[in-house]
Coordinates of C-alpha atoms and ligand atoms in Angstrom, one line a residue:
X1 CA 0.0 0.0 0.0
X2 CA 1.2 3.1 -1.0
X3 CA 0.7 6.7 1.5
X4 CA 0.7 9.5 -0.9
X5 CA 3.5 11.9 0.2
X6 CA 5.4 8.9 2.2
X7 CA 8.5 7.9 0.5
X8 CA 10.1 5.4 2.5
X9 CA 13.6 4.4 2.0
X10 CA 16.0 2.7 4.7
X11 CA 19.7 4.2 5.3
X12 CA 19.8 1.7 7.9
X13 CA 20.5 -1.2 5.5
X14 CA 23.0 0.1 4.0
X15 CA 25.3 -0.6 6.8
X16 CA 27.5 -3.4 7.8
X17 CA 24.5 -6.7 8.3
X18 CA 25.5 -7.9 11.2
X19 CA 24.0 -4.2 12.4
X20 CA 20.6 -5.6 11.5
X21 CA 18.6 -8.5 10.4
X22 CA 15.7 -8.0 8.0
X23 CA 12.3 -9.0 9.4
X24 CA 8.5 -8.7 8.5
X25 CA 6.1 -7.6 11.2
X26 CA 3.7 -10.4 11.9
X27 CA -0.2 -9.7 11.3
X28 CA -2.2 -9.3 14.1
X29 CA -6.0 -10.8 14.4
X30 CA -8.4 -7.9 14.2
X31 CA -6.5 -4.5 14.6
X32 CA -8.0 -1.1 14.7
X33 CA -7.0 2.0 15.2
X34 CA -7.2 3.5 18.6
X35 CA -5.1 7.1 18.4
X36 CA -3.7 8.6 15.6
X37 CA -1.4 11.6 15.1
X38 CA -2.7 13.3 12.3
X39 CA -0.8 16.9 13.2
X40 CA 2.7 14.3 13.1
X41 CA 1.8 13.0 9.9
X42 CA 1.1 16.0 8.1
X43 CA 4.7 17.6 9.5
X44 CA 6.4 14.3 8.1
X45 CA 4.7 15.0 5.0
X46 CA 2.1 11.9 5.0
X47 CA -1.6 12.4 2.9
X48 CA -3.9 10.6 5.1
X49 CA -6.9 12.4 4.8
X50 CA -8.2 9.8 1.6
X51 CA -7.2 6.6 3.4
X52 CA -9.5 5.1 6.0
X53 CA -9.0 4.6 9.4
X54 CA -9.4 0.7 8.9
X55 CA -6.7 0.8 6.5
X56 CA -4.2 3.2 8.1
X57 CA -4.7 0.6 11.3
X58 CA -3.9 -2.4 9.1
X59 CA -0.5 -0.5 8.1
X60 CA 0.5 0.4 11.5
X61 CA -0.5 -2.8 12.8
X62 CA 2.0 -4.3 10.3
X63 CA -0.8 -6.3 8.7
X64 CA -0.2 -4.4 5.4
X65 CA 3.0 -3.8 3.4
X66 CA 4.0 -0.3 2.9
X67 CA 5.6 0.6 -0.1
X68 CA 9.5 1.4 -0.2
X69 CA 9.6 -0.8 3.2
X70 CA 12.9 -2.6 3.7
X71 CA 11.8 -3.5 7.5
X72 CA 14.4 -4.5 9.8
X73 CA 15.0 -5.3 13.6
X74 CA 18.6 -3.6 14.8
X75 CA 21.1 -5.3 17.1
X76 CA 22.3 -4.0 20.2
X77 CA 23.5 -4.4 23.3
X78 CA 23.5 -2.4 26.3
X79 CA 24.7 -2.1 30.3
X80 CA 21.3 -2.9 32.0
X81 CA 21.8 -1.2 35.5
X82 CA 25.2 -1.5 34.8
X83 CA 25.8 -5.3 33.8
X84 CA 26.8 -5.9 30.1
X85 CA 24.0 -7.8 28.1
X86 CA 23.1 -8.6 24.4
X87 CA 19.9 -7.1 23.0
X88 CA 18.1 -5.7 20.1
X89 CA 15.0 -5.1 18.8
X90 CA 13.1 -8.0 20.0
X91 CA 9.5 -6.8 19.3
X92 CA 10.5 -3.5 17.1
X93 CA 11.0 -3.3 13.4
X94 CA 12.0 -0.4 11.3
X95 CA 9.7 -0.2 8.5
X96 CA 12.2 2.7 6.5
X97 CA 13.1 6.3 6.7
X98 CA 11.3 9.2 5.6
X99 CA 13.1 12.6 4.5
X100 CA 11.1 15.5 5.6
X101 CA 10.3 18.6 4.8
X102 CA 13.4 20.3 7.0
X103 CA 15.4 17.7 5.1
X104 CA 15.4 15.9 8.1
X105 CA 15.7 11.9 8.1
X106 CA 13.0 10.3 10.3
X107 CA 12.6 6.1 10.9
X108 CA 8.9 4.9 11.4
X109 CA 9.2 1.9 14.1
X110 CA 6.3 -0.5 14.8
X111 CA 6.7 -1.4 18.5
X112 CA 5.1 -4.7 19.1
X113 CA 5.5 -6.3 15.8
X114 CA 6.0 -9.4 16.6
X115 CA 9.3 -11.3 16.7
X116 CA 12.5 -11.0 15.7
X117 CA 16.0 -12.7 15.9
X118 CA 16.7 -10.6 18.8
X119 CA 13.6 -11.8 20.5
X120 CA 15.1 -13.9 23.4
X121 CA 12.1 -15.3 25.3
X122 CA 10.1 -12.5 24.3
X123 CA 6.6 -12.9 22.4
X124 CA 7.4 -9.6 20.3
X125 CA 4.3 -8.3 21.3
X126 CA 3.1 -5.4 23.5
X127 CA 0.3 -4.5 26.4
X128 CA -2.1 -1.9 25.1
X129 CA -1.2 0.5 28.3
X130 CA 2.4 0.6 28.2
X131 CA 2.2 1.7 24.6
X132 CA -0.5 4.4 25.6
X133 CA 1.8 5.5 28.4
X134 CA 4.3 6.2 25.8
X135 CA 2.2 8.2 23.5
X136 CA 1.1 9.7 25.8
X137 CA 4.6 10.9 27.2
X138 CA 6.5 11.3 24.3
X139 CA 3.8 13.4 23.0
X140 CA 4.0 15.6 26.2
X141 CA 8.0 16.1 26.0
X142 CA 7.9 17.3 22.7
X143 CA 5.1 19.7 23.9
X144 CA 7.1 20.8 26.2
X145 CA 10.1 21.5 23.4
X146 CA 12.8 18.7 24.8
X147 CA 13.7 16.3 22.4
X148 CA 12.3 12.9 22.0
X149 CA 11.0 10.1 20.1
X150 CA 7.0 11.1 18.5
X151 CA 4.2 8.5 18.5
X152 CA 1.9 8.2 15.4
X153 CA -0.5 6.0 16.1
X154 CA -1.7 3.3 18.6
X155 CA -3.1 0.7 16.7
X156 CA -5.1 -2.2 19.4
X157 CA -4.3 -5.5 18.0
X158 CA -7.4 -7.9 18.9
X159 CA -4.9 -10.4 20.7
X160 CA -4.7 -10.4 24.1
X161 CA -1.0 -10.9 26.1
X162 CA 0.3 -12.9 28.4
X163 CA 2.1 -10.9 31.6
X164 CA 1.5 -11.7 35.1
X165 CA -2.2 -11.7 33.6
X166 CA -3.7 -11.4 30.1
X167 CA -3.9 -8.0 28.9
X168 CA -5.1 -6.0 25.2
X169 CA -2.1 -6.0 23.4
X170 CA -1.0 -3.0 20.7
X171 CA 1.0 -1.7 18.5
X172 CA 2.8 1.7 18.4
X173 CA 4.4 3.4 15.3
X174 CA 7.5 5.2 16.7
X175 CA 9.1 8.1 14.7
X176 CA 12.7 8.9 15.6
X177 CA 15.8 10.9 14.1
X178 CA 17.6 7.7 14.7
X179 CA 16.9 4.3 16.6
X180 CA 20.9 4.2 16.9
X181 CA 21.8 4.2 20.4
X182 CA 24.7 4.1 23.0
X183 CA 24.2 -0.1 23.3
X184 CA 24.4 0.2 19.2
X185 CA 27.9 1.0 19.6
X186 CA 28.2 -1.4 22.4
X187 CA 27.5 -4.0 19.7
X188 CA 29.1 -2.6 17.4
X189 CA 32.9 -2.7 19.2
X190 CA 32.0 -5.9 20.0
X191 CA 32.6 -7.3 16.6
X192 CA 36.4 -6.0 17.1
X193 CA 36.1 -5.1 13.5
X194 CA 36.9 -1.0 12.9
X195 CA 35.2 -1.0 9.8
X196 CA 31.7 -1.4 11.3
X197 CA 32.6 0.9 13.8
X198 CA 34.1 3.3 11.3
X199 CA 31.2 3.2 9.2
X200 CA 28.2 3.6 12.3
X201 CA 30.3 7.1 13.7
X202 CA 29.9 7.9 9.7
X203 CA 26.4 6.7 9.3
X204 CA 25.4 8.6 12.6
X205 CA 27.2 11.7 11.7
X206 CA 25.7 12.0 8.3
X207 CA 22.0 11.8 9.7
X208 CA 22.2 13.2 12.8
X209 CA 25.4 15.7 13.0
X210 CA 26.0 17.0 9.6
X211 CA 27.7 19.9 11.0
X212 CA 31.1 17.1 11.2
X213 CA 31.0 15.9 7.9
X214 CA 34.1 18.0 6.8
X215 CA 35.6 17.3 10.0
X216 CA 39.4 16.2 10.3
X217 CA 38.8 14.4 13.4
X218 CA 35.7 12.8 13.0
X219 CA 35.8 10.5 16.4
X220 CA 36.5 13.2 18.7
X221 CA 34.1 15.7 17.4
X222 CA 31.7 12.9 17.1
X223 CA 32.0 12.3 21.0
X224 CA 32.1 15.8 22.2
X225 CA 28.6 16.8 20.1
X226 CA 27.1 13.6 21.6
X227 CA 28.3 14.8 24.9
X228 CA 27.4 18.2 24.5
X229 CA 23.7 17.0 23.0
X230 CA 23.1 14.7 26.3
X231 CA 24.1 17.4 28.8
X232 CA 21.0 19.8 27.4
X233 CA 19.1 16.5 27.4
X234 CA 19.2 15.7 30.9
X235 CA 19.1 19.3 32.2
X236 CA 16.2 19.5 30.5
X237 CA 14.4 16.7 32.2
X238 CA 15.4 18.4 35.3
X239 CA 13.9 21.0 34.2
X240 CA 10.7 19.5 34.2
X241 CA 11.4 17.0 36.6
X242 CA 11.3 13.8 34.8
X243 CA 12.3 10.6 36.0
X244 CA 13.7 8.7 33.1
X245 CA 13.6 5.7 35.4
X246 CA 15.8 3.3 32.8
X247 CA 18.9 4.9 31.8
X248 CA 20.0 1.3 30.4
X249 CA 22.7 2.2 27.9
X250 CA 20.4 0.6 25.3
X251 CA 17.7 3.4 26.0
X252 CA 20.1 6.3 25.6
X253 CA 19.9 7.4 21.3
X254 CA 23.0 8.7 19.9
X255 CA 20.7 11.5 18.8
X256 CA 20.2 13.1 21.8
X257 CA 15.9 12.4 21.6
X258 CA 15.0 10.7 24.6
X259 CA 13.6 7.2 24.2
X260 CA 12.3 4.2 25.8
X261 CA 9.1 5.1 27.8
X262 CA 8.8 2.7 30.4
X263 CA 8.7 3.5 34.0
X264 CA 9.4 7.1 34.0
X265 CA 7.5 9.7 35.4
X266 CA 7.5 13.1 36.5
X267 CA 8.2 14.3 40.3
X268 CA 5.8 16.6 41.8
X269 CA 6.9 17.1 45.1
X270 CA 10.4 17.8 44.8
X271 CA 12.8 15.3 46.3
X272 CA 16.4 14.7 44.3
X273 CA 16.8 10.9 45.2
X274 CA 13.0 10.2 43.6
X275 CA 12.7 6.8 42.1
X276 CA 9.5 5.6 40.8
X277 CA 10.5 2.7 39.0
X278 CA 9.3 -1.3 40.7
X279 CA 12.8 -2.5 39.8
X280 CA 15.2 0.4 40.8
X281 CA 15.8 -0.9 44.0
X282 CA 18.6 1.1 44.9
X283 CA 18.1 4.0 43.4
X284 CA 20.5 4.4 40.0
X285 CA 18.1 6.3 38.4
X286 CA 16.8 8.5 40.8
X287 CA 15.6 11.7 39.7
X288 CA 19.2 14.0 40.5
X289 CA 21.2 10.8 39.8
X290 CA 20.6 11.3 36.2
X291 CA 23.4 13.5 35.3
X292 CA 25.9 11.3 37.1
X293 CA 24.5 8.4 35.1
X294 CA 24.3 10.5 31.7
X295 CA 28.0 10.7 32.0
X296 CA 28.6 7.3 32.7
X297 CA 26.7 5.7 30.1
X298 CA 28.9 8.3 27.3
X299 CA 32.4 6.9 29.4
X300 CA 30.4 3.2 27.8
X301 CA 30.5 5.1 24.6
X302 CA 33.9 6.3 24.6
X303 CA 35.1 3.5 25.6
X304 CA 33.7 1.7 22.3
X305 CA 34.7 4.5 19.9
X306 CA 38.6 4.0 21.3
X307 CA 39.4 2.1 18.5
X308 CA 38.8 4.6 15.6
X309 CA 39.9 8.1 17.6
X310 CA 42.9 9.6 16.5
X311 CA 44.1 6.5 15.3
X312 CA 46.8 8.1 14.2
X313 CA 48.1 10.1 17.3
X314 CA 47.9 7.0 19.6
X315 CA 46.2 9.3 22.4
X316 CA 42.5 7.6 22.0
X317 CA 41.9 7.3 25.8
X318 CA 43.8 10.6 26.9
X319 CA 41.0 12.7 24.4
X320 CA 38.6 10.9 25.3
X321 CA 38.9 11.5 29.0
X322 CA 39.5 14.9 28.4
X323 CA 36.4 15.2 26.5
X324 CA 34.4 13.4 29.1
X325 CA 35.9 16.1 31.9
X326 CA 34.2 18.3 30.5
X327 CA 30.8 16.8 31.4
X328 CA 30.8 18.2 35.0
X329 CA 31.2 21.8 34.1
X330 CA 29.2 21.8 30.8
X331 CA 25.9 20.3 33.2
X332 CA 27.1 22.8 35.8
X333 CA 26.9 26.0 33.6
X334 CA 23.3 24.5 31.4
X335 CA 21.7 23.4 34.6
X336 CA 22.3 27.3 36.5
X337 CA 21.5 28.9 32.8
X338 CA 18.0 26.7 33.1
X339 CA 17.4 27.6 36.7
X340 CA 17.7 31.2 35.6
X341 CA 15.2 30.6 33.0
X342 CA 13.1 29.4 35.3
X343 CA 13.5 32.2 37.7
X344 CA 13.6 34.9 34.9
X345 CA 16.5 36.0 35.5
X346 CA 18.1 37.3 32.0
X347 CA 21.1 38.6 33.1
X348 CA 24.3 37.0 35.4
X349 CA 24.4 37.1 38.9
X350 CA 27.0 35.7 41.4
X351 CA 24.0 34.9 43.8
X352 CA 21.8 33.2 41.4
X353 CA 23.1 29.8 42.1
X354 CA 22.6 29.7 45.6
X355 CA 19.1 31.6 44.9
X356 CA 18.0 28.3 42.8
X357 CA 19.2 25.9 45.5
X358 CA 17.9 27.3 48.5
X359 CA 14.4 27.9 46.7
X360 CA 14.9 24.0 45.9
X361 CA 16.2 23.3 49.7
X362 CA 12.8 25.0 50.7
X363 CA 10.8 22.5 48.3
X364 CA 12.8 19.5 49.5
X365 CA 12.2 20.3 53.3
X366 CA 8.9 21.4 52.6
X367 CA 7.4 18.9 50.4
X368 CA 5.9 21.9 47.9
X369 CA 5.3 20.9 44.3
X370 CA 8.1 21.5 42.0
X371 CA 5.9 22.2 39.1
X372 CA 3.3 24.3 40.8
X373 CA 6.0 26.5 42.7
X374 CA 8.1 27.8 39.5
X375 CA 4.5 28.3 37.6
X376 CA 3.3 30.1 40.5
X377 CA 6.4 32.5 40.8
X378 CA 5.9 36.1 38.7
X379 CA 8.3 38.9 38.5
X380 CA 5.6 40.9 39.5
X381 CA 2.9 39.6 41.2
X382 CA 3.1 39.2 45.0
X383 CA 3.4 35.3 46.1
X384 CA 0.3 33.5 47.3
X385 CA -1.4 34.0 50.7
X386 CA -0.4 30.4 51.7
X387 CA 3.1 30.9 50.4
X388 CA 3.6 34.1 52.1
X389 CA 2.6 32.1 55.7
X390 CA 5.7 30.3 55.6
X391 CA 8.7 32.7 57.0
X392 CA 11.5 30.5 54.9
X393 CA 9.8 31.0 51.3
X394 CA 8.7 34.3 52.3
X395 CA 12.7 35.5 52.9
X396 CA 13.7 33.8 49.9
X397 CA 10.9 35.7 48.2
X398 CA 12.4 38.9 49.0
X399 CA 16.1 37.3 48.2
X400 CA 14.5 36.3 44.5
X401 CA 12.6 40.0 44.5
X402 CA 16.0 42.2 45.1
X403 CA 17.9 39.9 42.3
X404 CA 14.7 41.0 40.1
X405 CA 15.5 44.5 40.8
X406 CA 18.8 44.0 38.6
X407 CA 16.7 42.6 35.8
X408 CA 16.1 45.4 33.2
X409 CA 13.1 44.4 31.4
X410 CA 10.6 42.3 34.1
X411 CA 8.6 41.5 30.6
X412 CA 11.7 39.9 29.4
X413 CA 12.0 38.1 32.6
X414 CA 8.2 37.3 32.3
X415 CA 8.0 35.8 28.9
X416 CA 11.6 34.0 30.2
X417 CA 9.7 32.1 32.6
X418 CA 6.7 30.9 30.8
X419 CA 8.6 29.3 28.2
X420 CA 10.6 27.6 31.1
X421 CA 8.3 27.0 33.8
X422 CA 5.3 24.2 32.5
X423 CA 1.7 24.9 34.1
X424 CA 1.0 21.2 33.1
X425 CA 2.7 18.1 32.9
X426 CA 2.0 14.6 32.7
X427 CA 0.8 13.9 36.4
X428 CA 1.5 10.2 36.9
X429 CA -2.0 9.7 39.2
X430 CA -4.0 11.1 36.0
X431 CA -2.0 9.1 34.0
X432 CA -3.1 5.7 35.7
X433 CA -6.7 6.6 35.9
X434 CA -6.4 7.6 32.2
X435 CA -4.7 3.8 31.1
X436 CA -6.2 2.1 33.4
X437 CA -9.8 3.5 32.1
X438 CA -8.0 3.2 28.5
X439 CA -7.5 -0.9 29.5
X440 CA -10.0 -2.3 31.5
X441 CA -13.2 -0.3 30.2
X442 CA -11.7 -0.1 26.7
X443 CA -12.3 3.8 26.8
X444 CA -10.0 6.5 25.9
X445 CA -12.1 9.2 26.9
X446 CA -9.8 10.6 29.2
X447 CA -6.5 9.6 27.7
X448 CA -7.9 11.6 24.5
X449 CA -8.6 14.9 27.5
X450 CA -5.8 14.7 29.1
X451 CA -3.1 13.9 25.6
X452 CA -5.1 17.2 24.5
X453 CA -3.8 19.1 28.1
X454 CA -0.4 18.2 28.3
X455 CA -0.3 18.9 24.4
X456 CA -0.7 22.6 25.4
X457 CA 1.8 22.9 29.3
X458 CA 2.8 26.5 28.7
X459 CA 1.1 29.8 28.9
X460 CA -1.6 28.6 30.2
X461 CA -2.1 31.3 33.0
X462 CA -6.1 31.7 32.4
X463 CA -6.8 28.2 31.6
X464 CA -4.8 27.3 35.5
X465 CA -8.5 27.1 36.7
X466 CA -10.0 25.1 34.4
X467 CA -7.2 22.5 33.7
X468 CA -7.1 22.0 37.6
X469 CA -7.7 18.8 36.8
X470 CA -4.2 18.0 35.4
X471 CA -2.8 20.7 37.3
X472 CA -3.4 19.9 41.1
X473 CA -0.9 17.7 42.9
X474 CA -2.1 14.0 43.9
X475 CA -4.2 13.5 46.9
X476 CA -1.9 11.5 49.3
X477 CA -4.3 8.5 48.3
X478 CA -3.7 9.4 44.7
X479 CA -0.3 8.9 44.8
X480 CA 1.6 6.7 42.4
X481 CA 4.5 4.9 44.3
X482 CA 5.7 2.5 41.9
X483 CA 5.8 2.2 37.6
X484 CA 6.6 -0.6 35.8
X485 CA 8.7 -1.6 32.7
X486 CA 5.3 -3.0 31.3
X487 CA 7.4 -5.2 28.7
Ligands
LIG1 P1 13.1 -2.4 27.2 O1 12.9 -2.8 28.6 O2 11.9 -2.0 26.4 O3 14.2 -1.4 27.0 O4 13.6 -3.8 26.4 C1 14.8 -4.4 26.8 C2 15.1 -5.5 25.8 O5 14.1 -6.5 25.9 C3 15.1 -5.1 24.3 O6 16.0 -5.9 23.6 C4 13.7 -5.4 23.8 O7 13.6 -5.6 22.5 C5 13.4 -6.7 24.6 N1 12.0 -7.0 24.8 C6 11.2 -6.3 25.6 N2 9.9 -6.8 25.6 C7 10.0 -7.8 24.7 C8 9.0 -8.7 24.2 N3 7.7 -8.7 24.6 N4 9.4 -9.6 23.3 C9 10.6 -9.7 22.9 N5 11.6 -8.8 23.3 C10 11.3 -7.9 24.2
LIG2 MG1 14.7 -0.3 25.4

């Protein structure tokens, strides 16, 4: 079947095989079409408006061919909580690539395909939830302007599951710069062959760093843009205080999207050492841990690049630990530049670091909402009644108010802090009642109200009242203490 303004191709295949093995999705019984991003398909350049809804879920259920596919599942391998394992797409395949408008390469992934040579003991399928979740939240971070992988469409498939009980399964289409990630390159040394290497730094430069093509030292520049693309990742989930909650080397893209929506969720009161995950059991992936973790998972990168960095110079591991050096400093300076976005500050201030981590100290000791403080701060509107009870917000107030006073343009400072401060996010309690209505009464009423609220998080000032809904903290009772992998 052919999607008029889809031209699919697959760049993928064009490098060394062992990368990949070529696969067919497996037909599901009945499948229908349960969300579909019709806004995403128009930007990747897709006509859909002539095809039907039963036929666009046979597609994206992998039921029906598309034309120009070359689908494949990827290998990989990846440190899982920091032991060494092989992988791969075990219930993914890539259908192709699509070039879009921008000129930007995009692959379109089915999620749930069915199996694959990577499969292990896996069915290759998926539960209808966990691909909702993802939607859901993928949707969301791009909303809220911080890379990631987009969904398309959630496609039921009529089969049920089997996890610790039997569940709607699903498929999701996945649309991603690049499916190549950290555990890629794991693989990819693995093969001790430094022409597969050699060509996977080229192959991931072309697509998703042009800027290097002409450079002279292709590994090291390589390195330091990943570097410098996963820093602004990760400060920018603290931003909006999201729990990745699996930061497997295997779920860390080489693009610098993020990916792999499992168990993460976002913190509302604000405690640094937050895990939500069922499995973290000691906390690697806690909320302020990410950094730390970031860094280590590119040291597992570096590590595999080695063999094609300067081959020339001999000096491989003395660049690469310089470049990784750098990490501290480079998440030091993006994390104080976001916490001045998010306190409008538009200028530089010696103060301003201590002014972000005592307003944070107060959160932490107080148990206020992250979200709901920063959206509730204004350059010039006088703090809450509530707010202005509590003598250690109230002198910080005035600390925060005096640094304003150096501000030149409070507008500035203003329109600074709505594009950095999020009225609504992806509230893991609404989230739940949404999937689990979504899953056990086969209604996506809410999921559809609430992927429509946290399509919109910013200036959202008048809309506070009515969008309390998604914008009010969890009841105690409401809280979500654990999340799952769902696989
Ligand atoms: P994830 O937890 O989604 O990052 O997956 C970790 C690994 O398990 C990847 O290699 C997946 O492809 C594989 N996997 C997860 N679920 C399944 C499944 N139902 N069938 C086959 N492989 C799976
Ligand atoms: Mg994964």
């Amino acid at each position: 079947m052919k999607i008029p303004g889809l031209e699919l191709t697959n760049g993928y295949s064009t490098l060394p095989p062992v990368l990949f093995s070529r696969v067919s999705p497996t037909a599901v019984r009945a499948p229908s079409m349960l969300v579909f991003n019709f806004d995403l398909a128009r930007q990747l350049g897709m006509e859909v408006s002539a095809i039907s809804s039963a036929q666009l879920a046979q597609v994206f259920a992998g039921n029906v061919s598309l034309e120009g596919a070359d689908p494949l599942a990827q290998a990989y391998a990846g440190h899982q909580y920091g032991h060494f394992t092989m992988l791969g797409d075990g219930r993914a395949i890539v259908l192709g690539e699509l070039r879009a408008a921008t000129g930007l390469h995009y692959e379109i992934q089915l999620k749930g395909a069915g199996q694959t040579e990577y499969s292990r003991q896996g069915d290759g399928r998926a539960a209808l939830a966990p691909m909702l979740r993802e939607y859901l939240v993928s949707e969301a971070m791009h909303a809220l302007g911080i890379p990631s992988t987009r969904s398309l469409a959630v496609v039921a498939s009529g089969e049920s599951v089997m996890r610790e009980r039997e569940l709607p399964g699903a498929v999701l289409t996945r649309i991603a710069r690049s499916h190549i990630r950290i555990g890629t390159f794991e693989f990819a040394a693995l093969q001790q062959d430094r022409e597969v290497l050699r060509r996977l730094v080229e192959f991931s430069v072309e697509r998703l760093y042009p800027e290097l093509n002409n450079s002279s030292d292709l590994g090291l520049d390589f390195l330091k843009a990943v570097i410098a693309r996963h820093v602004r990742l990760v400060v920018e989930w603290i931003r909006v205080g999201f729990v990745h909650g699996v930061m497997n080397t295997d779920n860390m893209a080489i693009s610098g999207e993020t990916i792999d929506y499992g168990p993460c969720a976002f913190i509302d009161r604000f405690d640094p050492a937050k895990v939500f995950s069922s499995i973290d059991r000691h906390g690697r992936y806690a909320f302020m841990r990410q950094p730390a973790i970031m860094l280590w998972n590119l040291e597992r990168l570096a590590q595999c690049i080695l063999p094609i960095l300067r081959p020339a110079a001999n000096d491989s591991k003395a660049v690469a630990r310089a470049a990784l050096q750098e990490f501290p400093a480079l998440f030091e300076n993006a994390w104080l530049e976001m916490m001045r976005g998010k306190l409008g500050l538009c200028t530089t201030g010696p103060e301003d670091e201590a002014l972000a981590l005592d307003l944070l100290e107060w959160m932490r000791s107080s148990g206020a909402d992250y979200t709901n403080t920063f959206y509730q701060l204004h350059p010039n509107k006088p703090c809450s009644e509530e707010l202005s009870q509590d003598p250690v917000f109230k002198s910080w107030y005035a600390r925060w108010q005096k640094r304003l006073g150096q501000e030149k343009n409070l507008e500035q400072s203003s329109a600074l802090m709505a594009r950095a401060n999020p009225g609504i996010i992806p509230r893991n309690h609404k989230l739940e009642e949404a999937l689990n209505s979504a899953q056990d009464a086969a209604d996506l009423g809410q999921f559809q109200r609430m992927l429509k609220a946290v399509s919109q998080p910013y200036d959202n000032e008048s809309r506070l009242g009515q969008a309390s809904e998604y914008t009010l903290p969890p009841r105690p009772e409401q809280e979500v203490q654990e999340t799952f992998c769902g696989t």
